[in-house]
């Protein structure tokens, strides 16, 4: 293999030999743009450990000598998902063969700087797999230089070119040490430029054309370093993929679309596996079919649309409807002020102006009749259940619990002994439908009673009680399956106290291994998993392992519980106090109202009673649905095992990276291992994404980012969100991105991107909860209220703005987070 190669002889598949930067430059040459002449010292030399001084000197002489730029080109650099921008070193104005050889060695050494090692580890890149090539190019003496992006890296708008430029060398733009001139070329071709910038409009347009040419060649938006010399000649110094863009929505035949991220409703911001997404779509299609509506679960667009592994709801028909569009901002306010303002901003966008309603044809009318025929019996059943729940909530609760047990028994039977792989797959695909239609849907009437009964008193008692006082009545709610689950896990932890050293000091992953091999003391975890082992974080994704498969998160929570030394702060005591305080608050509010509004007092008291009798049951339908999701996963893994035995999969859970239709293709002999490997890589990359656009347009625009700075702005040291559970707490922030392996010290404030019931074991020792997304009626805030701990939701970027270990105060009544100090202050 060559140790030195001219740039123009490097091919697109030579990443292992020449590294990402050299391959990008070679691609730019192939695209026909002007690139300074140069060569690459390949990874063969790095693997050998000796700089090939003679070959480097000969290539340098052939280049004409003089000053050159020496730049790293690691095999893990300038990749589609990892730029490594600034992580390895560059040396400019290197002159002479001896200095060039020294610069090459320095580039090699930069592979092991702390920043480069940390960057690789954050992206799960094995150090041993990375090697360094070095690019050597003629120096360009620029009049102006900088970077351009062919898609706006902040707003996500494709087709909008962003250019930053400075006079002279562009290093000031790249390393952030200079304030650049900022230019924008809009999708319509219009140019926004500073009055006294270092570039002319013609030069900006030339840069725009350069970017488009490179984007077309590489097939993806590009991040380009460039320079314009004293003669006005434009040079390309680097071209690589823009790695931070959120994936663009699929093309829609009906033009621009508005998408609203729906995963936060279930505490699911990390990407779904392809099979998990397929399961959700098939379940939705099966349910809609029961009411006469037919949708294609494999369509790329529709009301439920997959974007970047997340499920988005297509709001476009509602935004374009002249009768309801004005109500949308308030309808989404449940998910925070930024979501409200983002939707409101779209009402003035001409792309989403109201459309004239077209009269439906005969086919549409017939479909509407069929839908009504399917919906009316269901609506009648819900109405009857609602009335029955109002009259006798205890009996309604018993009916719901019986239905849940029937659902559990139904799915536990599976497709039967001796079922073929095709039969198992068919069962896995459609097992959710009967649970949703036959068991879950009839539960909704009583649950709506409980939810509405908890919300109406705020209006009834306006002027008599504050919203925080009314919310306090909903603390310590009984009959919540998630609360019960967490308290039972506390009981398991109390049994583990007799073996404190084992369970508090051993890593959770090791404890999971010991449990699987039967080498742990019996603390009652088996009985717990029998009841709750079908749960997990991000549990609506059937591609996610259940606790019964991997109990490591439970062992992490148990370790946290074992640190509770104050019996008064034990979770069961805290819950009891919250329930008692709720009853005292209820009695006080009713007595206060009775003095001036006796009728309202009686109605509020009745509603409080129904709220506490039924409100906690809102978690139960999802708990039952999870039986079906776990059953589907069980059968899919069995199919995966069979495919591994046939050599069509590498491991059983590879099946989670295809959809149901593709799984049938696998069983029929198709080889999808390449597709699965690519999707696993995409899934890993998206799991690292810290922020998901809540409102997204089909051109990639992150609407929330385009809002004016004063919309939802925070003061110094203060972050604002939405009040979700009343109360105030001060403690150390514990920033957690994944509950697996995490534990919370007693009194710490959990700061997370989102939460779902799989996170709630961490609530048991937390002093409070702060999350970036969610709604006041989502699972996490509901459980926080029932534990009696304050909770603030919809705080944009809080996991980045609050350092782990900082002292913060959260006010769950006002929706405010205050930074009180740093880690050192917390430790004193």
Short mmCIF file of N, CA and C in Angstrom, two decimals, residues 618-746:
data_model
loop_
_atom_site.label_atom_id
_atom_site.label_comp_id
_atom_site.label_asym_id
_atom_site.label_seq_id
_atom_site.Cartn_x
_atom_site.Cartn_y
_atom_site.Cartn_z
N UNK A 618 -55.16 6.61 35.47
CA UNK A 618 -54.80 7.02 34.11
C UNK A 618 -53.55 6.30 33.59
N UNK A 619 -52.74 5.78 34.50
CA UNK A 619 -51.54 5.04 34.08
C UNK A 619 -51.87 3.61 33.63
N UNK A 620 -53.06 3.14 34.03
CA UNK A 620 -53.32 1.71 33.88
C UNK A 620 -53.52 1.25 32.43
N UNK A 621 -54.23 2.00 31.56
CA UNK A 621 -54.37 1.52 30.18
C UNK A 621 -53.03 1.31 29.48
N UNK A 622 -52.09 2.23 29.67
CA UNK A 622 -50.78 2.03 29.06
C UNK A 622 -50.10 0.79 29.65
N UNK A 623 -50.23 0.60 30.95
CA UNK A 623 -49.65 -0.57 31.61
C UNK A 623 -50.18 -1.84 30.95
N UNK A 624 -51.46 -1.86 30.63
CA UNK A 624 -52.06 -3.03 29.98
C UNK A 624 -51.58 -3.15 28.54
N UNK A 625 -51.50 -2.03 27.83
CA UNK A 625 -50.99 -2.04 26.45
C UNK A 625 -49.59 -2.66 26.40
N UNK A 626 -48.80 -2.39 27.43
CA UNK A 626 -47.43 -2.90 27.45
C UNK A 626 -47.37 -4.43 27.51
N UNK A 627 -48.42 -5.07 28.01
CA UNK A 627 -48.46 -6.54 27.95
C UNK A 627 -48.36 -6.99 26.49
N UNK A 628 -49.11 -6.31 25.61
CA UNK A 628 -49.11 -6.68 24.20
C UNK A 628 -47.78 -6.36 23.54
N UNK A 629 -47.19 -5.21 23.90
CA UNK A 629 -45.90 -4.83 23.33
C UNK A 629 -44.83 -5.84 23.73
N UNK A 630 -44.84 -6.25 25.00
CA UNK A 630 -43.87 -7.24 25.47
C UNK A 630 -44.09 -8.58 24.78
N UNK A 631 -45.35 -8.95 24.57
CA UNK A 631 -45.65 -10.22 23.89
C UNK A 631 -45.15 -10.17 22.44
N UNK A 632 -45.35 -9.04 21.79
CA UNK A 632 -44.87 -8.88 20.42
C UNK A 632 -43.35 -9.01 20.38
N UNK A 633 -42.68 -8.37 21.33
CA UNK A 633 -41.21 -8.46 21.37
C UNK A 633 -40.76 -9.91 21.59
N UNK A 634 -41.44 -10.60 22.48
CA UNK A 634 -41.06 -11.99 22.79
C UNK A 634 -41.10 -12.85 21.52
N UNK A 635 -42.16 -12.71 20.74
CA UNK A 635 -42.29 -13.53 19.54
C UNK A 635 -41.29 -13.10 18.47
N UNK A 636 -41.02 -11.80 18.37
CA UNK A 636 -40.06 -11.32 17.39
C UNK A 636 -38.66 -11.85 17.69
N UNK A 637 -38.29 -11.86 18.97
CA UNK A 637 -36.97 -12.39 19.33
C UNK A 637 -36.87 -13.88 19.02
N UNK A 638 -37.98 -14.59 19.18
CA UNK A 638 -37.98 -16.02 18.83
C UNK A 638 -37.77 -16.19 17.32
N UNK A 639 -38.41 -15.32 16.54
CA UNK A 639 -38.19 -15.36 15.08
C UNK A 639 -36.74 -15.00 14.77
N UNK A 640 -36.21 -14.00 15.50
CA UNK A 640 -34.82 -13.60 15.30
C UNK A 640 -33.86 -14.75 15.59
N UNK A 641 -34.13 -15.51 16.64
CA UNK A 641 -33.30 -16.68 16.96
C UNK A 641 -33.28 -17.66 15.79
N UNK A 642 -34.44 -17.89 15.22
CA UNK A 642 -34.53 -18.83 14.10
C UNK A 642 -33.74 -18.31 12.90
N UNK A 643 -33.82 -17.00 12.65
CA UNK A 643 -33.10 -16.42 11.52
C UNK A 643 -31.58 -16.44 11.75
N UNK A 644 -31.15 -16.30 13.00
CA UNK A 644 -29.72 -16.43 13.31
C UNK A 644 -29.26 -17.84 12.98
N UNK A 645 -30.08 -18.82 13.37
CA UNK A 645 -29.74 -20.21 13.07
C UNK A 645 -29.65 -20.49 11.58
N UNK A 646 -30.40 -19.73 10.78
CA UNK A 646 -30.36 -19.91 9.33
C UNK A 646 -29.28 -19.06 8.67
N UNK A 647 -28.56 -18.27 9.49
CA UNK A 647 -27.48 -17.44 8.95
C UNK A 647 -27.96 -16.17 8.30
N UNK A 648 -29.21 -15.75 8.55
CA UNK A 648 -29.73 -14.53 7.91
C UNK A 648 -29.62 -13.31 8.81
N UNK A 649 -29.38 -13.53 10.10
CA UNK A 649 -29.13 -12.44 11.03
C UNK A 649 -27.89 -12.76 11.84
N UNK A 650 -27.21 -11.70 12.31
CA UNK A 650 -26.04 -11.89 13.16
C UNK A 650 -26.43 -12.16 14.61
N UNK A 651 -27.53 -11.54 15.07
CA UNK A 651 -28.00 -11.69 16.44
C UNK A 651 -29.52 -11.53 16.45
N UNK A 652 -30.21 -12.11 17.43
CA UNK A 652 -31.68 -12.11 17.39
C UNK A 652 -32.30 -10.72 17.34
N UNK A 653 -31.73 -9.75 18.08
CA UNK A 653 -32.38 -8.45 18.10
C UNK A 653 -32.09 -7.62 16.85
N UNK A 654 -31.36 -8.18 15.88
CA UNK A 654 -31.25 -7.51 14.58
C UNK A 654 -32.63 -7.33 13.95
N UNK A 655 -33.57 -8.20 14.32
CA UNK A 655 -34.90 -8.11 13.74
C UNK A 655 -35.60 -6.80 14.13
N UNK A 656 -35.11 -6.14 15.19
CA UNK A 656 -35.71 -4.88 15.60
C UNK A 656 -35.32 -3.72 14.68
N UNK A 657 -34.44 -4.00 13.69
CA UNK A 657 -34.01 -2.94 12.77
C UNK A 657 -34.55 -3.14 11.36
N UNK A 658 -35.63 -3.91 11.28
CA UNK A 658 -36.46 -3.97 10.08
C UNK A 658 -37.90 -3.73 10.51
N UNK A 659 -38.79 -3.55 9.53
CA UNK A 659 -40.21 -3.46 9.88
C UNK A 659 -40.86 -4.82 9.64
N UNK A 660 -42.15 -4.90 9.92
CA UNK A 660 -42.81 -6.21 9.81
C UNK A 660 -42.81 -6.74 8.38
N UNK A 661 -42.99 -5.86 7.43
CA UNK A 661 -42.99 -6.30 6.03
C UNK A 661 -41.62 -6.85 5.64
N UNK A 662 -40.56 -6.15 6.08
CA UNK A 662 -39.21 -6.61 5.79
C UNK A 662 -38.88 -7.91 6.54
N UNK A 663 -39.45 -8.07 7.73
CA UNK A 663 -39.22 -9.31 8.47
C UNK A 663 -39.78 -10.51 7.69
N UNK A 664 -40.92 -10.31 7.02
CA UNK A 664 -41.44 -11.38 6.18
C UNK A 664 -40.48 -11.67 5.02
N UNK A 665 -39.87 -10.60 4.49
CA UNK A 665 -38.89 -10.80 3.41
C UNK A 665 -37.69 -11.61 3.92
N UNK A 666 -37.28 -11.35 5.16
CA UNK A 666 -36.18 -12.12 5.76
C UNK A 666 -36.54 -13.60 5.82
N UNK A 667 -37.75 -13.88 6.27
CA UNK A 667 -38.18 -15.28 6.36
C UNK A 667 -38.27 -15.93 5.00
N UNK A 668 -38.47 -15.11 3.98
CA UNK A 668 -38.56 -15.65 2.62
C UNK A 668 -37.20 -15.73 1.93
N UNK A 669 -36.13 -15.41 2.69
CA UNK A 669 -34.79 -15.62 2.16
C UNK A 669 -34.02 -14.39 1.78
N UNK A 670 -34.58 -13.19 1.92
CA UNK A 670 -33.86 -11.98 1.52
C UNK A 670 -32.76 -11.66 2.53
N UNK A 671 -31.63 -11.18 2.04
CA UNK A 671 -30.49 -10.82 2.89
C UNK A 671 -30.54 -9.32 3.15
N UNK A 672 -30.81 -8.93 4.40
CA UNK A 672 -30.91 -7.51 4.76
C UNK A 672 -29.85 -7.11 5.78
N UNK A 673 -28.78 -7.87 5.87
CA UNK A 673 -27.78 -7.59 6.89
C UNK A 673 -27.11 -6.23 6.68
N UNK A 674 -26.89 -5.84 5.42
CA UNK A 674 -26.32 -4.53 5.16
C UNK A 674 -27.25 -3.41 5.58
N UNK A 675 -28.54 -3.57 5.30
CA UNK A 675 -29.54 -2.58 5.71
C UNK A 675 -29.59 -2.49 7.23
N UNK A 676 -29.55 -3.61 7.90
CA UNK A 676 -29.63 -3.63 9.37
C UNK A 676 -28.42 -2.94 9.98
N UNK A 677 -27.22 -3.20 9.44
CA UNK A 677 -26.01 -2.55 9.96
C UNK A 677 -26.09 -1.04 9.79
N UNK A 678 -26.59 -0.59 8.65
CA UNK A 678 -26.72 0.85 8.40
C UNK A 678 -27.72 1.47 9.38
N UNK A 679 -28.83 0.78 9.62
CA UNK A 679 -29.85 1.32 10.52
C UNK A 679 -29.38 1.31 11.97
N UNK A 680 -28.61 0.31 12.35
CA UNK A 680 -28.04 0.31 13.70
C UNK A 680 -27.14 1.54 13.89
N UNK A 681 -26.32 1.84 12.89
CA UNK A 681 -25.45 3.00 12.97
C UNK A 681 -26.24 4.28 13.07
N UNK A 682 -27.29 4.40 12.26
CA UNK A 682 -28.15 5.59 12.33
C UNK A 682 -28.80 5.72 13.70
N UNK A 683 -29.26 4.60 14.23
CA UNK A 683 -29.92 4.60 15.53
C UNK A 683 -28.96 5.04 16.63
N UNK A 684 -27.73 4.54 16.59
CA UNK A 684 -26.72 4.95 17.57
C UNK A 684 -26.45 6.45 17.48
N UNK A 685 -26.35 6.95 16.25
CA UNK A 685 -26.08 8.39 16.08
C UNK A 685 -27.23 9.22 16.63
N UNK A 686 -28.46 8.81 16.33
CA UNK A 686 -29.61 9.59 16.79
C UNK A 686 -29.80 9.50 18.30
N UNK A 687 -29.34 8.42 18.92
CA UNK A 687 -29.43 8.32 20.38
C UNK A 687 -28.58 9.39 21.06
N UNK A 688 -27.54 9.87 20.37
CA UNK A 688 -26.69 10.90 20.95
C UNK A 688 -27.28 12.30 20.80
N UNK A 689 -28.31 12.44 19.99
CA UNK A 689 -28.90 13.77 19.77
C UNK A 689 -29.54 14.27 21.05
N UNK A 690 -29.13 15.46 21.48
CA UNK A 690 -29.60 16.01 22.75
C UNK A 690 -30.93 16.76 22.61
N UNK A 691 -31.23 17.22 21.41
CA UNK A 691 -32.46 18.00 21.25
C UNK A 691 -33.18 17.58 19.98
N UNK A 692 -34.49 17.46 20.09
CA UNK A 692 -35.33 17.08 18.96
C UNK A 692 -36.29 18.24 18.68
N UNK A 693 -36.39 18.71 17.43
CA UNK A 693 -37.29 19.83 17.14
C UNK A 693 -38.74 19.50 17.50
N UNK A 694 -39.38 20.30 18.34
CA UNK A 694 -40.78 20.00 18.68
C UNK A 694 -41.75 20.32 17.55
N UNK A 695 -41.46 21.36 16.78
CA UNK A 695 -42.30 21.71 15.62
C UNK A 695 -41.35 21.81 14.43
N UNK A 696 -41.60 21.00 13.41
CA UNK A 696 -40.67 20.84 12.29
C UNK A 696 -41.42 21.03 10.98
N UNK A 697 -40.82 21.79 10.07
CA UNK A 697 -41.41 21.95 8.74
C UNK A 697 -40.75 20.98 7.77
N UNK A 698 -41.43 20.76 6.64
CA UNK A 698 -40.94 19.77 5.70
C UNK A 698 -39.65 20.20 5.01
N UNK A 699 -39.27 21.48 5.08
CA UNK A 699 -37.97 21.89 4.54
C UNK A 699 -36.86 21.78 5.58
N UNK A 700 -37.17 21.16 6.74
CA UNK A 700 -36.18 20.96 7.79
C UNK A 700 -36.13 22.07 8.82
N UNK A 701 -36.98 23.08 8.69
CA UNK A 701 -36.94 24.20 9.62
C UNK A 701 -37.39 23.79 11.02
N UNK A 702 -36.53 24.08 12.00
CA UNK A 702 -36.87 23.92 13.42
C UNK A 702 -37.54 25.22 13.85
N UNK A 703 -38.87 25.21 13.88
CA UNK A 703 -39.62 26.46 14.05
C UNK A 703 -39.30 27.14 15.37
N UNK A 704 -39.11 26.37 16.42
CA UNK A 704 -38.86 26.97 17.73
C UNK A 704 -37.59 27.81 17.73
N UNK A 705 -36.57 27.37 16.97
CA UNK A 705 -35.30 28.09 16.92
C UNK A 705 -35.46 29.44 16.23
N UNK A 706 -36.43 29.55 15.32
CA UNK A 706 -36.62 30.81 14.59
C UNK A 706 -37.40 31.85 15.38
N UNK A 707 -37.92 31.49 16.57
CA UNK A 707 -38.70 32.46 17.34
C UNK A 707 -37.82 33.61 17.82
N UNK A 708 -38.39 34.78 18.02
CA UNK A 708 -37.61 35.92 18.54
C UNK A 708 -37.02 35.58 19.90
N UNK A 709 -35.87 36.17 20.22
CA UNK A 709 -35.21 35.86 21.50
C UNK A 709 -36.07 36.14 22.71
N UNK A 710 -36.99 37.11 22.62
CA UNK A 710 -37.77 37.45 23.82
C UNK A 710 -38.91 36.48 24.07
N UNK A 711 -39.14 35.53 23.15
CA UNK A 711 -40.20 34.54 23.37
C UNK A 711 -39.68 33.46 24.31
N UNK A 712 -40.10 33.50 25.55
CA UNK A 712 -39.67 32.51 26.52
C UNK A 712 -38.27 32.73 27.03
N UNK A 713 -37.73 33.97 26.90
CA UNK A 713 -36.36 34.22 27.35
C UNK A 713 -36.26 34.14 28.86
N UNK A 714 -35.07 33.76 29.35
CA UNK A 714 -34.83 33.61 30.78
C UNK A 714 -33.92 34.73 31.28
N UNK A 715 -34.09 35.12 32.53
CA UNK A 715 -33.20 36.09 33.15
C UNK A 715 -31.93 35.43 33.62
N UNK A 716 -30.97 36.23 34.13
CA UNK A 716 -29.71 35.66 34.60
C UNK A 716 -29.94 34.64 35.72
N UNK A 717 -29.43 33.44 35.51
CA UNK A 717 -29.55 32.41 36.54
C UNK A 717 -30.94 31.85 36.72
N UNK A 718 -31.88 32.23 35.85
CA UNK A 718 -33.27 31.76 35.98
C UNK A 718 -33.70 31.12 34.68
N UNK A 719 -34.25 29.92 34.76
CA UNK A 719 -34.79 29.21 33.62
C UNK A 719 -36.28 29.03 33.83
N UNK A 720 -37.06 29.34 32.82
CA UNK A 720 -38.51 29.25 32.96
C UNK A 720 -39.06 28.09 32.15
N UNK A 721 -40.06 27.46 32.70
CA UNK A 721 -40.73 26.36 32.03
C UNK A 721 -42.20 26.38 32.38
N UNK A 722 -42.77 25.22 32.59
CA UNK A 722 -44.19 25.08 32.89
C UNK A 722 -44.33 24.38 34.24
N UNK A 723 -45.16 24.96 35.10
CA UNK A 723 -45.42 24.34 36.40
C UNK A 723 -46.16 23.03 36.20
N UNK A 724 -45.65 21.96 36.80
CA UNK A 724 -46.25 20.65 36.60
C UNK A 724 -46.59 19.93 37.90
N UNK A 725 -45.90 20.26 38.99
CA UNK A 725 -46.21 19.69 40.30
C UNK A 725 -45.78 20.71 41.34
N UNK A 726 -46.68 21.14 42.22
CA UNK A 726 -46.38 22.27 43.11
C UNK A 726 -45.35 21.92 44.17
N UNK A 727 -44.77 22.97 44.71
CA UNK A 727 -43.79 22.82 45.78
C UNK A 727 -42.46 23.43 45.38
N UNK A 728 -41.57 23.55 46.34
CA UNK A 728 -40.25 24.12 46.09
C UNK A 728 -39.20 23.23 46.73
N UNK A 729 -38.07 23.09 46.04
CA UNK A 729 -36.99 22.25 46.56
C UNK A 729 -35.66 22.81 46.10
N UNK A 730 -34.65 22.68 46.95
CA UNK A 730 -33.28 23.06 46.61
C UNK A 730 -32.39 21.83 46.78
N UNK A 731 -31.55 21.60 45.83
CA UNK A 731 -30.65 20.45 45.90
C UNK A 731 -29.66 20.46 44.77
N UNK A 732 -28.80 19.45 44.75
CA UNK A 732 -27.83 19.33 43.68
C UNK A 732 -28.50 18.76 42.43
N UNK A 733 -28.21 19.38 41.30
CA UNK A 733 -28.75 18.88 40.03
C UNK A 733 -28.04 17.58 39.66
N UNK A 734 -28.84 16.59 39.32
CA UNK A 734 -28.29 15.33 38.81
C UNK A 734 -28.79 15.21 37.38
N UNK A 735 -27.91 15.54 36.41
CA UNK A 735 -28.30 15.54 35.00
C UNK A 735 -28.18 14.12 34.46
N UNK A 736 -29.29 13.57 34.00
CA UNK A 736 -29.34 12.18 33.54
C UNK A 736 -29.96 12.16 32.15
N UNK A 737 -29.25 11.55 31.20
CA UNK A 737 -29.78 11.41 29.85
C UNK A 737 -30.40 10.04 29.59
N UNK A 738 -30.03 9.07 30.40
CA UNK A 738 -30.56 7.72 30.23
C UNK A 738 -30.69 7.11 31.63
N UNK A 739 -31.86 6.61 32.00
CA UNK A 739 -32.03 6.09 33.36
C UNK A 739 -31.29 4.78 33.60
N UNK A 740 -30.87 4.09 32.52
CA UNK A 740 -30.16 2.83 32.71
C UNK A 740 -28.83 3.08 33.42
N UNK A 741 -28.68 2.49 34.58
CA UNK A 741 -27.45 2.64 35.35
C UNK A 741 -27.39 3.88 36.20
N UNK A 742 -28.40 4.74 36.15
CA UNK A 742 -28.38 5.99 36.93
C UNK A 742 -29.01 5.78 38.29
N UNK A 743 -28.52 6.49 39.28
CA UNK A 743 -29.15 6.51 40.60
C UNK A 743 -29.13 7.93 41.11
N UNK A 744 -30.07 8.24 41.98
CA UNK A 744 -30.24 9.59 42.50
C UNK A 744 -30.00 9.58 44.00
N UNK A 745 -29.08 10.42 44.45
CA UNK A 745 -28.87 10.56 45.88
C UNK A 745 -30.10 11.22 46.52
N UNK A 746 -30.43 10.86 47.74
CA UNK A 746 -31.59 11.49 48.39
C UNK A 746 -31.48 13.01 48.37
#
